[in-house]
Every structure is written in structure tokens, then in C-alpha cells.
Amino acid sequence: DTDVPQKYADNPHLGRWVSNQRAGYRNFKAGKKQCNGMTEDRIQQLESIGFNWRFKHRTWEAMYEKLKQYKAEYGDTDVPQNYA
């Protein structure tokens, strides 16, 4: 998949690059000049491989699903801070 976090331990350079693409996309869509060279063509290329523009949103959804699983198992949402 293309869900590469900004601090990707296996390849920090890729993580920074992907983060820059997401920032460039946001700026491009907002009409800002500083868009890291983002163009419609680059957007189409990234989307053609299933690029995820909203990584944090998907991360939130994944954690929400884990919270639902925790509640199903323990009956509450009082997750200890050190729960792994």
C-alpha cells in the first residue's frame, strides 16, 4: 500500500518525500504558490498507484477500529496508557 508515515524507520527519505507530496497536494488544491512542484499530472500519477493523501485520517480510522475491538473484549473504553 501507499500508507507511508512521515517517520518511516525502514526508509526515512521515502517518508519525508511522501510527506512532502501530501503537503504539496494540500497547497496545490488550496491554490498556494508553495506546492513542492505538485501538478495535476503528478497527482494523477500518484492516484494511479492508490496514493493515500490523508494518511492521518486512515490512521485515525484504524485506531478507532482497535478501540472498538478493545471495548468488545473488555467492555469499556478505559484503555490504560501503557496498553500494547
PDB file of N, CA, C and O in Angstrom:
ATOM      1  N   ASP A   1       0.831  -1.190   0.000  1.00  0.00           N
ATOM      2  CA  ASP A   1       0.000   0.000   0.000  1.00  0.00           C
ATOM      3  C   ASP A   1       0.874   1.253   0.000  1.00  0.00           C
ATOM      4  O   ASP A   1       2.090   1.169   0.044  1.00  0.00           O
ATOM      5  N   THR A   2       0.248   2.396  -0.006  1.00  0.00           N
ATOM      6  CA  THR A   2       0.995   3.658  -0.048  1.00  0.00           C
ATOM      7  C   THR A   2       0.828   4.439   1.255  1.00  0.00           C
ATOM      8  O   THR A   2       1.025   5.644   1.277  1.00  0.00           O
ATOM      9  N   ASP A   3       0.507   3.744   2.338  1.00  0.00           N
ATOM     10  CA  ASP A   3       0.340   4.397   3.639  1.00  0.00           C
ATOM     11  C   ASP A   3       1.690   4.528   4.334  1.00  0.00           C
ATOM     12  O   ASP A   3       1.960   3.872   5.336  1.00  0.00           O
ATOM     13  N   VAL A   4       2.548   5.369   3.804  1.00  0.00           N
ATOM     14  CA  VAL A   4       3.885   5.559   4.348  1.00  0.00           C
ATOM     15  C   VAL A   4       3.836   6.711   5.345  1.00  0.00           C
ATOM     16  O   VAL A   4       3.462   7.826   4.980  1.00  0.00           O
ATOM     17  N   PRO A   5       4.216   6.463   6.618  1.00  0.00           N
ATOM     18  CA  PRO A   5       4.226   7.561   7.587  1.00  0.00           C
ATOM     19  C   PRO A   5       5.418   8.485   7.361  1.00  0.00           C
ATOM     20  O   PRO A   5       6.418   8.106   6.751  1.00  0.00           O
ATOM     21  N   GLN A   6       5.325   9.692   7.876  1.00  0.00           N
ATOM     22  CA  GLN A   6       6.403  10.668   7.724  1.00  0.00           C
ATOM     23  C   GLN A   6       7.698  10.156   8.339  1.00  0.00           C
ATOM     24  O   GLN A   6       8.769  10.333   7.786  1.00  0.00           O
ATOM     25  N   LYS A   7       7.612   9.504   9.472  1.00  0.00           N
ATOM     26  CA  LYS A   7       8.801   8.974  10.148  1.00  0.00           C
ATOM     27  C   LYS A   7       8.884   7.473   9.912  1.00  0.00           C
ATOM     28  O   LYS A   7       8.749   6.673  10.834  1.00  0.00           O
ATOM     29  N   TYR A   8       9.124   7.107   8.682  1.00  0.00           N
ATOM     30  CA  TYR A   8       9.184   5.707   8.256  1.00  0.00           C
ATOM     31  C   TYR A   8      10.581   5.178   8.537  1.00  0.00           C
ATOM     32  O   TYR A   8      11.543   5.523   7.854  1.00  0.00           O
ATOM     33  N   ALA A   9      10.711   4.342   9.555  1.00  0.00           N
ATOM     34  CA  ALA A   9      12.013   3.869  10.015  1.00  0.00           C
ATOM     35  C   ALA A   9      12.776   3.082   8.946  1.00  0.00           C
ATOM     36  O   ALA A   9      13.997   3.194   8.841  1.00  0.00           O
ATOM     37  N   ASP A  10      12.075   2.298   8.134  1.00  0.00           N
ATOM     38  CA  ASP A  10      12.743   1.488   7.121  1.00  0.00           C
ATOM     39  C   ASP A  10      13.342   2.322   5.998  1.00  0.00           C
ATOM     40  O   ASP A  10      14.294   1.891   5.347  1.00  0.00           O
ATOM     41  N   ASN A  11      12.773   3.503   5.754  1.00  0.00           N
ATOM     42  CA  ASN A  11      13.275   4.357   4.681  1.00  0.00           C
ATOM     43  C   ASN A  11      12.885   5.808   4.990  1.00  0.00           C
ATOM     44  O   ASN A  11      11.901   6.314   4.460  1.00  0.00           O
ATOM     45  N   PRO A  12      13.661   6.485   5.865  1.00  0.00           N
ATOM     46  CA  PRO A  12      13.313   7.850   6.257  1.00  0.00           C
ATOM     47  C   PRO A  12      13.188   8.818   5.082  1.00  0.00           C
ATOM     48  O   PRO A  12      12.335   9.704   5.099  1.00  0.00           O
ATOM     49  N   HIS A  13      14.007   8.651   4.054  1.00  0.00           N
ATOM     50  CA  HIS A  13      13.946   9.523   2.887  1.00  0.00           C
ATOM     51  C   HIS A  13      12.581   9.400   2.192  1.00  0.00           C
ATOM     52  O   HIS A  13      11.973  10.400   1.818  1.00  0.00           O
ATOM     53  N   LEU A  14      12.096   8.171   2.049  1.00  0.00           N
ATOM     54  CA  LEU A  14      10.783   7.950   1.438  1.00  0.00           C
ATOM     55  C   LEU A  14       9.684   8.580   2.292  1.00  0.00           C
ATOM     56  O   LEU A  14       8.769   9.208   1.772  1.00  0.00           O
ATOM     57  N   GLY A  15       9.780   8.421   3.607  1.00  0.00           N
ATOM     58  CA  GLY A  15       8.788   9.008   4.499  1.00  0.00           C
ATOM     59  C   GLY A  15       8.709  10.518   4.353  1.00  0.00           C
ATOM     60  O   GLY A  15       7.620  11.086   4.297  1.00  0.00           O
ATOM     61  N   ARG A  16       9.860  11.180   4.281  1.00  0.00           N
ATOM     62  CA  ARG A  16       9.879  12.635   4.097  1.00  0.00           C
ATOM     63  C   ARG A  16       9.323  13.009   2.727  1.00  0.00           C
ATOM     64  O   ARG A  16       8.564  13.972   2.587  1.00  0.00           O
ATOM     65  N   TRP A  17       9.694  12.238   1.693  1.00  0.00           N
ATOM     66  CA  TRP A  17       9.221  12.533   0.348  1.00  0.00           C
ATOM     67  C   TRP A  17       7.700  12.425   0.267  1.00  0.00           C
ATOM     68  O   TRP A  17       7.025  13.302  -0.278  1.00  0.00           O
ATOM     69  N   VAL A  18       7.163  11.357   0.834  1.00  0.00           N
ATOM     70  CA  VAL A  18       5.704  11.158   0.817  1.00  0.00           C
ATOM     71  C   VAL A  18       5.016  12.281   1.587  1.00  0.00           C
ATOM     72  O   VAL A  18       3.996  12.815   1.148  1.00  0.00           O
ATOM     73  N   SER A  19       5.588  12.670   2.719  1.00  0.00           N
ATOM     74  CA  SER A  19       5.025  13.773   3.489  1.00  0.00           C
ATOM     75  C   SER A  19       5.024  15.057   2.662  1.00  0.00           C
ATOM     76  O   SER A  19       4.048  15.816   2.681  1.00  0.00           O
ATOM     77  N   ASN A  20       6.095  15.301   1.918  1.00  0.00           N
ATOM     78  CA  ASN A  20       6.160  16.481   1.054  1.00  0.00           C
ATOM     79  C   ASN A  20       5.120  16.422  -0.060  1.00  0.00           C
ATOM     80  O   ASN A  20       4.568  17.456  -0.455  1.00  0.00           O
ATOM     81  N   GLN A  21       4.841  15.233  -0.586  1.00  0.00           N
ATOM     82  CA  GLN A  21       3.815  15.098  -1.624  1.00  0.00           C
ATOM     83  C   GLN A  21       2.448  15.455  -1.060  1.00  0.00           C
ATOM     84  O   GLN A  21       1.660  16.153  -1.700  1.00  0.00           O
ATOM     85  N   ARG A  22       2.180  14.987   0.167  1.00  0.00           N
ATOM     86  CA  ARG A  22       0.891  15.300   0.792  1.00  0.00           C
ATOM     87  C   ARG A  22       0.760  16.797   1.049  1.00  0.00           C
ATOM     88  O   ARG A  22      -0.295  17.387   0.805  1.00  0.00           O
ATOM     89  N   ALA A  23       1.831  17.424   1.525  1.00  0.00           N
ATOM     90  CA  ALA A  23       1.799  18.866   1.776  1.00  0.00           C
ATOM     91  C   ALA A  23       1.644  19.624   0.455  1.00  0.00           C
ATOM     92  O   ALA A  23       0.870  20.589   0.376  1.00  0.00           O
ATOM     93  N   GLY A  24       2.376  19.199  -0.570  1.00  0.00           N
ATOM     94  CA  GLY A  24       2.270  19.835  -1.875  1.00  0.00           C
ATOM     95  C   GLY A  24       0.867  19.724  -2.438  1.00  0.00           C
ATOM     96  O   GLY A  24       0.333  20.678  -3.022  1.00  0.00           O
ATOM     97  N   TYR A  25       0.243  18.580  -2.260  1.00  0.00           N
ATOM     98  CA  TYR A  25      -1.128  18.357  -2.726  1.00  0.00           C
ATOM     99  C   TYR A  25      -2.092  19.323  -2.037  1.00  0.00           C
ATOM    100  O   TYR A  25      -2.913  19.967  -2.696  1.00  0.00           O
ATOM    101  N   ARG A  26      -1.983  19.414  -0.708  1.00  0.00           N
ATOM    102  CA  ARG A  26      -2.868  20.320   0.042  1.00  0.00           C
ATOM    103  C   ARG A  26      -2.689  21.756  -0.443  1.00  0.00           C
ATOM    104  O   ARG A  26      -3.673  22.464  -0.666  1.00  0.00           O
ATOM    105  N   ASN A  27      -1.439  22.176  -0.600  1.00  0.00           N
ATOM    106  CA  ASN A  27      -1.173  23.547  -1.047  1.00  0.00           C
ATOM    107  C   ASN A  27      -1.641  23.779  -2.478  1.00  0.00           C
ATOM    108  O   ASN A  27      -2.185  24.838  -2.797  1.00  0.00           O
ATOM    109  N   PHE A  28      -1.411  22.800  -3.336  1.00  0.00           N
ATOM    110  CA  PHE A  28      -1.845  22.911  -4.733  1.00  0.00           C
ATOM    111  C   PHE A  28      -3.356  23.082  -4.809  1.00  0.00           C
ATOM    112  O   PHE A  28      -3.867  23.948  -5.519  1.00  0.00           O
ATOM    113  N   LYS A  29      -4.070  22.242  -4.059  1.00  0.00           N
ATOM    114  CA  LYS A  29      -5.538  22.309  -4.074  1.00  0.00           C
ATOM    115  C   LYS A  29      -6.052  23.614  -3.463  1.00  0.00           C
ATOM    116  O   LYS A  29      -7.124  24.083  -3.817  1.00  0.00           O
ATOM    117  N   ALA A  30      -5.263  24.203  -2.549  1.00  0.00           N
ATOM    118  CA  ALA A  30      -5.652  25.461  -1.926  1.00  0.00           C
ATOM    119  C   ALA A  30      -5.227  26.664  -2.769  1.00  0.00           C
ATOM    120  O   ALA A  30      -5.501  27.809  -2.394  1.00  0.00           O
ATOM    121  N   GLY A  31      -4.541  26.408  -3.886  1.00  0.00           N
ATOM    122  CA  GLY A  31      -4.121  27.485  -4.770  1.00  0.00           C
ATOM    123  C   GLY A  31      -2.898  28.241  -4.299  1.00  0.00           C
ATOM    124  O   GLY A  31      -2.632  29.350  -4.758  1.00  0.00           O
ATOM    125  N   LYS A  32      -2.133  27.659  -3.394  1.00  0.00           N
ATOM    126  CA  LYS A  32      -0.940  28.322  -2.874  1.00  0.00           C
ATOM    127  C   LYS A  32       0.231  28.128  -3.827  1.00  0.00           C
ATOM    128  O   LYS A  32       0.316  27.131  -4.543  1.00  0.00           O
ATOM    129  N   LYS A  33       1.140  29.101  -3.828  1.00  0.00           N
ATOM    130  CA  LYS A  33       2.307  29.029  -4.708  1.00  0.00           C
ATOM    131  C   LYS A  33       3.293  27.956  -4.258  1.00  0.00           C
ATOM    132  O   LYS A  33       3.924  27.299  -5.077  1.00  0.00           O
ATOM    133  N   GLN A  34       3.462  27.784  -2.958  1.00  0.00           N
ATOM    134  CA  GLN A  34       4.423  26.835  -2.410  1.00  0.00           C
ATOM    135  C   GLN A  34       3.789  25.442  -2.369  1.00  0.00           C
ATOM    136  O   GLN A  34       3.173  25.058  -1.391  1.00  0.00           O
ATOM    137  N   CYS A  35       3.952  24.682  -3.458  1.00  0.00           N
ATOM    138  CA  CYS A  35       3.291  23.370  -3.517  1.00  0.00           C
ATOM    139  C   CYS A  35       4.263  22.245  -3.869  1.00  0.00           C
ATOM    140  O   CYS A  35       3.859  21.202  -4.367  1.00  0.00           O
ATOM    141  N   ASN A  36       5.547  22.434  -3.599  1.00  0.00           N
ATOM    142  CA  ASN A  36       6.559  21.382  -3.789  1.00  0.00           C
ATOM    143  C   ASN A  36       6.551  20.796  -5.195  1.00  0.00           C
ATOM    144  O   ASN A  36       6.790  19.608  -5.388  1.00  0.00           O
ATOM    145  N   GLY A  37       6.240  21.621  -6.183  1.00  0.00           N
ATOM    146  CA  GLY A  37       6.249  21.151  -7.565  1.00  0.00           C
ATOM    147  C   GLY A  37       5.068  20.267  -7.942  1.00  0.00           C
ATOM    148  O   GLY A  37       5.084  19.605  -8.982  1.00  0.00           O
ATOM    149  N   MET A  38       4.032  20.258  -7.109  1.00  0.00           N
ATOM    150  CA  MET A  38       2.872  19.415  -7.385  1.00  0.00           C
ATOM    151  C   MET A  38       2.131  19.942  -8.610  1.00  0.00           C
ATOM    152  O   MET A  38       1.961  21.142  -8.784  1.00  0.00           O
ATOM    153  N   THR A  39       1.711  19.009  -9.458  1.00  0.00           N
ATOM    154  CA  THR A  39       0.943  19.331 -10.652  1.00  0.00           C
ATOM    155  C   THR A  39      -0.207  18.340 -10.771  1.00  0.00           C
ATOM    156  O   THR A  39      -0.218  17.301 -10.098  1.00  0.00           O
ATOM    157  N   GLU A  40      -1.153  18.635 -11.651  1.00  0.00           N
ATOM    158  CA  GLU A  40      -2.251  17.687 -11.905  1.00  0.00           C
ATOM    159  C   GLU A  40      -1.697  16.361 -12.412  1.00  0.00           C
ATOM    160  O   GLU A  40      -2.203  15.292 -12.046  1.00  0.00           O
ATOM    161  N   ASP A  41      -0.662  16.410 -13.232  1.00  0.00           N
ATOM    162  CA  ASP A  41      -0.063  15.185 -13.756  1.00  0.00           C
ATOM    163  C   ASP A  41       0.522  14.332 -12.634  1.00  0.00           C
ATOM    164  O   ASP A  41       0.316  13.117 -12.589  1.00  0.00           O
ATOM    165  N   ARG A  42       1.221  14.960 -11.709  1.00  0.00           N
ATOM    166  CA  ARG A  42       1.791  14.204 -10.579  1.00  0.00           C
ATOM    167  C   ARG A  42       0.683  13.638  -9.692  1.00  0.00           C
ATOM    168  O   ARG A  42       0.795  12.515  -9.198  1.00  0.00           O
ATOM    169  N   ILE A  43      -0.367  14.418  -9.496  1.00  0.00           N
ATOM    170  CA  ILE A  43      -1.498  13.926  -8.710  1.00  0.00           C
ATOM    171  C   ILE A  43      -2.079  12.678  -9.372  1.00  0.00           C
ATOM    172  O   ILE A  43      -2.325  11.664  -8.706  1.00  0.00           O
ATOM    173  N   GLN A  44      -2.268  12.730 -10.678  1.00  0.00           N
ATOM    174  CA  GLN A  44      -2.808  11.575 -11.399  1.00  0.00           C
ATOM    175  C   GLN A  44      -1.874  10.369 -11.310  1.00  0.00           C
ATOM    176  O   GLN A  44      -2.327   9.238 -11.137  1.00  0.00           O
ATOM    177  N   GLN A  45      -0.578  10.607 -11.415  1.00  0.00           N
ATOM    178  CA  GLN A  45       0.384   9.505 -11.311  1.00  0.00           C
ATOM    179  C   GLN A  45       0.304   8.850  -9.934  1.00  0.00           C
ATOM    180  O   GLN A  45       0.262   7.616  -9.824  1.00  0.00           O
ATOM    181  N   LEU A  46       0.286   9.666  -8.891  1.00  0.00           N
ATOM    182  CA  LEU A  46       0.214   9.114  -7.536  1.00  0.00           C
ATOM    183  C   LEU A  46      -1.115   8.407  -7.290  1.00  0.00           C
ATOM    184  O   LEU A  46      -1.153   7.330  -6.684  1.00  0.00           O
ATOM    185  N   GLU A  47      -2.201   8.986  -7.776  1.00  0.00           N
ATOM    186  CA  GLU A  47      -3.509   8.345  -7.598  1.00  0.00           C
ATOM    187  C   GLU A  47      -3.611   7.041  -8.377  1.00  0.00           C
ATOM    188  O   GLU A  47      -4.325   6.129  -7.968  1.00  0.00           O
ATOM    189  N   SER A  48      -2.872   6.927  -9.474  1.00  0.00           N
ATOM    190  CA  SER A  48      -2.924   5.697 -10.272  1.00  0.00           C
ATOM    191  C   SER A  48      -2.346   4.503  -9.521  1.00  0.00           C
ATOM    192  O   SER A  48      -2.638   3.361  -9.860  1.00  0.00           O
ATOM    193  N   ILE A  49      -1.534   4.764  -8.493  1.00  0.00           N
ATOM    194  CA  ILE A  49      -0.986   3.658  -7.680  1.00  0.00           C
ATOM    195  C   ILE A  49      -1.665   3.584  -6.318  1.00  0.00           C
ATOM    196  O   ILE A  49      -1.196   2.910  -5.402  1.00  0.00           O
ATOM    197  N   GLY A  50      -2.786   4.308  -6.167  1.00  0.00           N
ATOM    198  CA  GLY A  50      -3.563   4.239  -4.931  1.00  0.00           C
ATOM    199  C   GLY A  50      -2.989   5.070  -3.800  1.00  0.00           C
ATOM    200  O   GLY A  50      -3.179   4.743  -2.625  1.00  0.00           O
ATOM    201  N   PHE A  51      -2.301   6.158  -4.138  1.00  0.00           N
ATOM    202  CA  PHE A  51      -1.696   7.005  -3.110  1.00  0.00           C
ATOM    203  C   PHE A  51      -2.749   7.522  -2.145  1.00  0.00           C
ATOM    204  O   PHE A  51      -3.828   7.947  -2.545  1.00  0.00           O
ATOM    205  N   ASN A  52      -2.434   7.476  -0.859  1.00  0.00           N
ATOM    206  CA  ASN A  52      -3.339   7.927   0.193  1.00  0.00           C
ATOM    207  C   ASN A  52      -2.960   9.349   0.589  1.00  0.00           C
ATOM    208  O   ASN A  52      -1.948   9.564   1.242  1.00  0.00           O
ATOM    209  N   TRP A  53      -3.778  10.304   0.209  1.00  0.00           N
ATOM    210  CA  TRP A  53      -3.499  11.706   0.512  1.00  0.00           C
ATOM    211  C   TRP A  53      -3.743  12.034   1.972  1.00  0.00           C
ATOM    212  O   TRP A  53      -3.190  12.981   2.495  1.00  0.00           O
ATOM    213  N   ARG A  54      -4.567  11.265   2.649  1.00  0.00           N
ATOM    214  CA  ARG A  54      -4.952  11.577   4.030  1.00  0.00           C
ATOM    215  C   ARG A  54      -4.509  10.472   4.972  1.00  0.00           C
ATOM    216  O   ARG A  54      -5.317   9.806   5.600  1.00  0.00           O
ATOM    217  N   PHE A  55      -3.209  10.305   5.107  1.00  0.00           N
ATOM    218  CA  PHE A  55      -2.686   9.222   5.939  1.00  0.00           C
ATOM    219  C   PHE A  55      -3.192   9.304   7.374  1.00  0.00           C
ATOM    220  O   PHE A  55      -3.606   8.312   7.950  1.00  0.00           O
ATOM    221  N   LYS A  56      -3.181  10.493   7.948  1.00  0.00           N
ATOM    222  CA  LYS A  56      -3.609  10.627   9.343  1.00  0.00           C
ATOM    223  C   LYS A  56      -5.065  10.229   9.509  1.00  0.00           C
ATOM    224  O   LYS A  56      -5.439   9.649  10.515  1.00  0.00           O
ATOM    225  N   HIS A  57      -5.889  10.539   8.516  1.00  0.00           N
ATOM    226  CA  HIS A  57      -7.305  10.161   8.579  1.00  0.00           C
ATOM    227  C   HIS A  57      -7.439   8.639   8.649  1.00  0.00           C
ATOM    228  O   HIS A  57      -8.190   8.114   9.460  1.00  0.00           O
ATOM    229  N   ARG A  58      -6.678   7.937   7.815  1.00  0.00           N
ATOM    230  CA  ARG A  58      -6.755   6.472   7.823  1.00  0.00           C
ATOM    231  C   ARG A  58      -6.181   5.916   9.105  1.00  0.00           C
ATOM    232  O   ARG A  58      -6.640   4.898   9.609  1.00  0.00           O
ATOM    233  N   THR A  59      -5.158   6.566   9.645  1.00  0.00           N
ATOM    234  CA  THR A  59      -4.590   6.128  10.918  1.00  0.00           C
ATOM    235  C   THR A  59      -5.644   6.268  12.013  1.00  0.00           C
ATOM    236  O   THR A  59      -5.799   5.386  12.857  1.00  0.00           O
ATOM    237  N   TRP A  60      -6.385   7.377  11.990  1.00  0.00           N
ATOM    238  CA  TRP A  60      -7.435   7.585  12.976  1.00  0.00           C
ATOM    239  C   TRP A  60      -8.469   6.472  12.881  1.00  0.00           C
ATOM    240  O   TRP A  60      -8.889   5.905  13.882  1.00  0.00           O
ATOM    241  N   GLU A  61      -8.883   6.163  11.662  1.00  0.00           N
ATOM    242  CA  GLU A  61      -9.875   5.109  11.463  1.00  0.00           C
ATOM    243  C   GLU A  61      -9.361   3.764  11.973  1.00  0.00           C
ATOM    244  O   GLU A  61     -10.108   3.004  12.592  1.00  0.00           O
ATOM    245  N   ALA A  62      -8.093   3.465  11.733  1.00  0.00           N
ATOM    246  CA  ALA A  62      -7.513   2.205  12.194  1.00  0.00           C
ATOM    247  C   ALA A  62      -7.508   2.150  13.723  1.00  0.00           C
ATOM    248  O   ALA A  62      -7.840   1.110  14.320  1.00  0.00           O
ATOM    249  N   MET A  63      -7.152   3.254  14.363  1.00  0.00           N
ATOM    250  CA  MET A  63      -7.140   3.273  15.826  1.00  0.00           C
ATOM    251  C   MET A  63      -8.555   3.203  16.394  1.00  0.00           C
ATOM    252  O   MET A  63      -8.789   2.566  17.423  1.00  0.00           O
ATOM    253  N   TYR A  64      -9.501   3.810  15.707  1.00  0.00           N
ATOM    254  CA  TYR A  64     -10.896   3.716  16.124  1.00  0.00           C
ATOM    255  C   TYR A  64     -11.359   2.259  16.096  1.00  0.00           C
ATOM    256  O   TYR A  64     -12.033   1.790  17.017  1.00  0.00           O
ATOM    257  N   GLU A  65     -10.979   1.544  15.045  1.00  0.00           N
ATOM    258  CA  GLU A  65     -11.334   0.124  14.953  1.00  0.00           C
ATOM    259  C   GLU A  65     -10.698  -0.671  16.089  1.00  0.00           C
ATOM    260  O   GLU A  65     -11.328  -1.560  16.672  1.00  0.00           O
ATOM    261  N   LYS A  66      -9.470  -0.348  16.444  1.00  0.00           N
ATOM    262  CA  LYS A  66      -8.808  -1.030  17.568  1.00  0.00           C
ATOM    263  C   LYS A  66      -9.518  -0.719  18.877  1.00  0.00           C
ATOM    264  O   LYS A  66      -9.632  -1.591  19.751  1.00  0.00           O
ATOM    265  N   LEU A  67      -9.981   0.521  19.022  1.00  0.00           N
ATOM    266  CA  LEU A  67     -10.720   0.879  20.230  1.00  0.00           C
ATOM    267  C   LEU A  67     -12.026   0.090  20.314  1.00  0.00           C
ATOM    268  O   LEU A  67     -12.403  -0.390  21.386  1.00  0.00           O
ATOM    269  N   LYS A  68     -12.702  -0.075  19.196  1.00  0.00           N
ATOM    270  CA  LYS A  68     -13.927  -0.880  19.182  1.00  0.00           C
ATOM    271  C   LYS A  68     -13.626  -2.328  19.583  1.00  0.00           C
ATOM    272  O   LYS A  68     -14.398  -2.933  20.333  1.00  0.00           O
ATOM    273  N   GLN A  69     -12.528  -2.862  19.106  1.00  0.00           N
ATOM    274  CA  GLN A  69     -12.131  -4.223  19.473  1.00  0.00           C
ATOM    275  C   GLN A  69     -11.830  -4.311  20.967  1.00  0.00           C
ATOM    276  O   GLN A  69     -12.205  -5.279  21.627  1.00  0.00           O
ATOM    277  N   TYR A  70     -11.150  -3.297  21.496  1.00  0.00           N
ATOM    278  CA  TYR A  70     -10.837  -3.263  22.926  1.00  0.00           C
ATOM    279  C   TYR A  70     -12.129  -3.264  23.732  1.00  0.00           C
ATOM    280  O   TYR A  70     -12.275  -4.025  24.692  1.00  0.00           O
ATOM    281  N   LYS A  71     -13.085  -2.435  23.325  1.00  0.00           N
ATOM    282  CA  LYS A  71     -14.357  -2.368  24.048  1.00  0.00           C
ATOM    283  C   LYS A  71     -15.094  -3.696  23.989  1.00  0.00           C
ATOM    284  O   LYS A  71     -15.673  -4.138  24.980  1.00  0.00           O
ATOM    285  N   ALA A  72     -15.055  -4.349  22.829  1.00  0.00           N
ATOM    286  CA  ALA A  72     -15.728  -5.645  22.702  1.00  0.00           C
ATOM    287  C   ALA A  72     -15.099  -6.675  23.643  1.00  0.00           C
ATOM    288  O   ALA A  72     -15.792  -7.513  24.212  1.00  0.00           O
ATOM    289  N   GLU A  73     -13.800  -6.572  23.823  1.00  0.00           N
ATOM    290  CA  GLU A  73     -13.091  -7.542  24.671  1.00  0.00           C
ATOM    291  C   GLU A  73     -13.219  -7.214  26.158  1.00  0.00           C
ATOM    292  O   GLU A  73     -13.407  -8.097  26.989  1.00  0.00           O
ATOM    293  N   TYR A  74     -13.107  -5.923  26.520  1.00  0.00           N
ATOM    294  CA  TYR A  74     -13.054  -5.533  27.935  1.00  0.00           C
ATOM    295  C   TYR A  74     -14.314  -4.835  28.432  1.00  0.00           C
ATOM    296  O   TYR A  74     -14.448  -4.584  29.623  1.00  0.00           O
ATOM    297  N   GLY A  75     -15.223  -4.464  27.537  1.00  0.00           N
ATOM    298  CA  GLY A  75     -16.491  -3.873  27.948  1.00  0.00           C
ATOM    299  C   GLY A  75     -16.453  -2.382  28.240  1.00  0.00           C
ATOM    300  O   GLY A  75     -17.436  -1.817  28.694  1.00  0.00           O
ATOM    301  N   ASP A  76     -15.317  -1.733  28.022  1.00  0.00           N
ATOM    302  CA  ASP A  76     -15.221  -0.293  28.245  1.00  0.00           C
ATOM    303  C   ASP A  76     -14.186   0.297  27.295  1.00  0.00           C
ATOM    304  O   ASP A  76     -13.584  -0.424  26.507  1.00  0.00           O
ATOM    305  N   THR A  77     -14.017   1.601  27.378  1.00  0.00           N
ATOM    306  CA  THR A  77     -13.009   2.280  26.554  1.00  0.00           C
ATOM    307  C   THR A  77     -11.936   2.934  27.421  1.00  0.00           C
ATOM    308  O   THR A  77     -11.281   3.873  27.015  1.00  0.00           O
ATOM    309  N   ASP A  78     -11.767   2.417  28.621  1.00  0.00           N
ATOM    310  CA  ASP A  78     -10.758   2.956  29.547  1.00  0.00           C
ATOM    311  C   ASP A  78      -9.420   2.261  29.287  1.00  0.00           C
ATOM    312  O   ASP A  78      -8.931   1.479  30.106  1.00  0.00           O
ATOM    313  N   VAL A  79      -8.834   2.552  28.169  1.00  0.00           N
ATOM    314  CA  VAL A  79      -7.595   1.904  27.753  1.00  0.00           C
ATOM    315  C   VAL A  79      -6.435   2.455  28.571  1.00  0.00           C
ATOM    316  O   VAL A  79      -6.213   3.675  28.591  1.00  0.00           O
ATOM    317  N   PRO A  80      -5.695   1.586  29.268  1.00  0.00           N
ATOM    318  CA  PRO A  80      -4.527   2.071  30.023  1.00  0.00           C
ATOM    319  C   PRO A  80      -3.486   2.685  29.071  1.00  0.00           C
ATOM    320  O   PRO A  80      -3.346   2.249  27.926  1.00  0.00           O
ATOM    321  N   GLN A  81      -2.781   3.683  29.576  1.00  0.00           N
ATOM    322  CA  GLN A  81      -1.804   4.369  28.741  1.00  0.00           C
ATOM    323  C   GLN A  81      -0.714   3.431  28.236  1.00  0.00           C
ATOM    324  O   GLN A  81      -0.218   3.581  27.131  1.00  0.00           O
ATOM    325  N   ASN A  82      -0.365   2.432  29.022  1.00  0.00           N
ATOM    326  CA  ASN A  82       0.708   1.504  28.638  1.00  0.00           C
ATOM    327  C   ASN A  82       0.176   0.238  27.960  1.00  0.00           C
ATOM    328  O   ASN A  82       0.897  -0.739  27.831  1.00  0.00           O
ATOM    329  N   TYR A  83      -1.072   0.267  27.519  1.00  0.00           N
ATOM    330  CA  TYR A  83      -1.666  -0.890  26.845  1.00  0.00           C
ATOM    331  C   TYR A  83      -1.001  -1.099  25.481  1.00  0.00           C
ATOM    332  O   TYR A  83      -0.801  -0.162  24.730  1.00  0.00           O
ATOM    333  N   ALA A  84      -0.608  -2.337  25.205  1.00  0.00           N
ATOM    334  CA  ALA A  84       0.043  -2.611  23.921  1.00  0.00           C
ATOM    335  C   ALA A  84      -0.712  -3.666  23.143  1.00  0.00           C
ATOM    336  O   ALA A  84      -1.279  -4.559  23.620  1.00  0.00           O
TER     337      ALA A  84
END
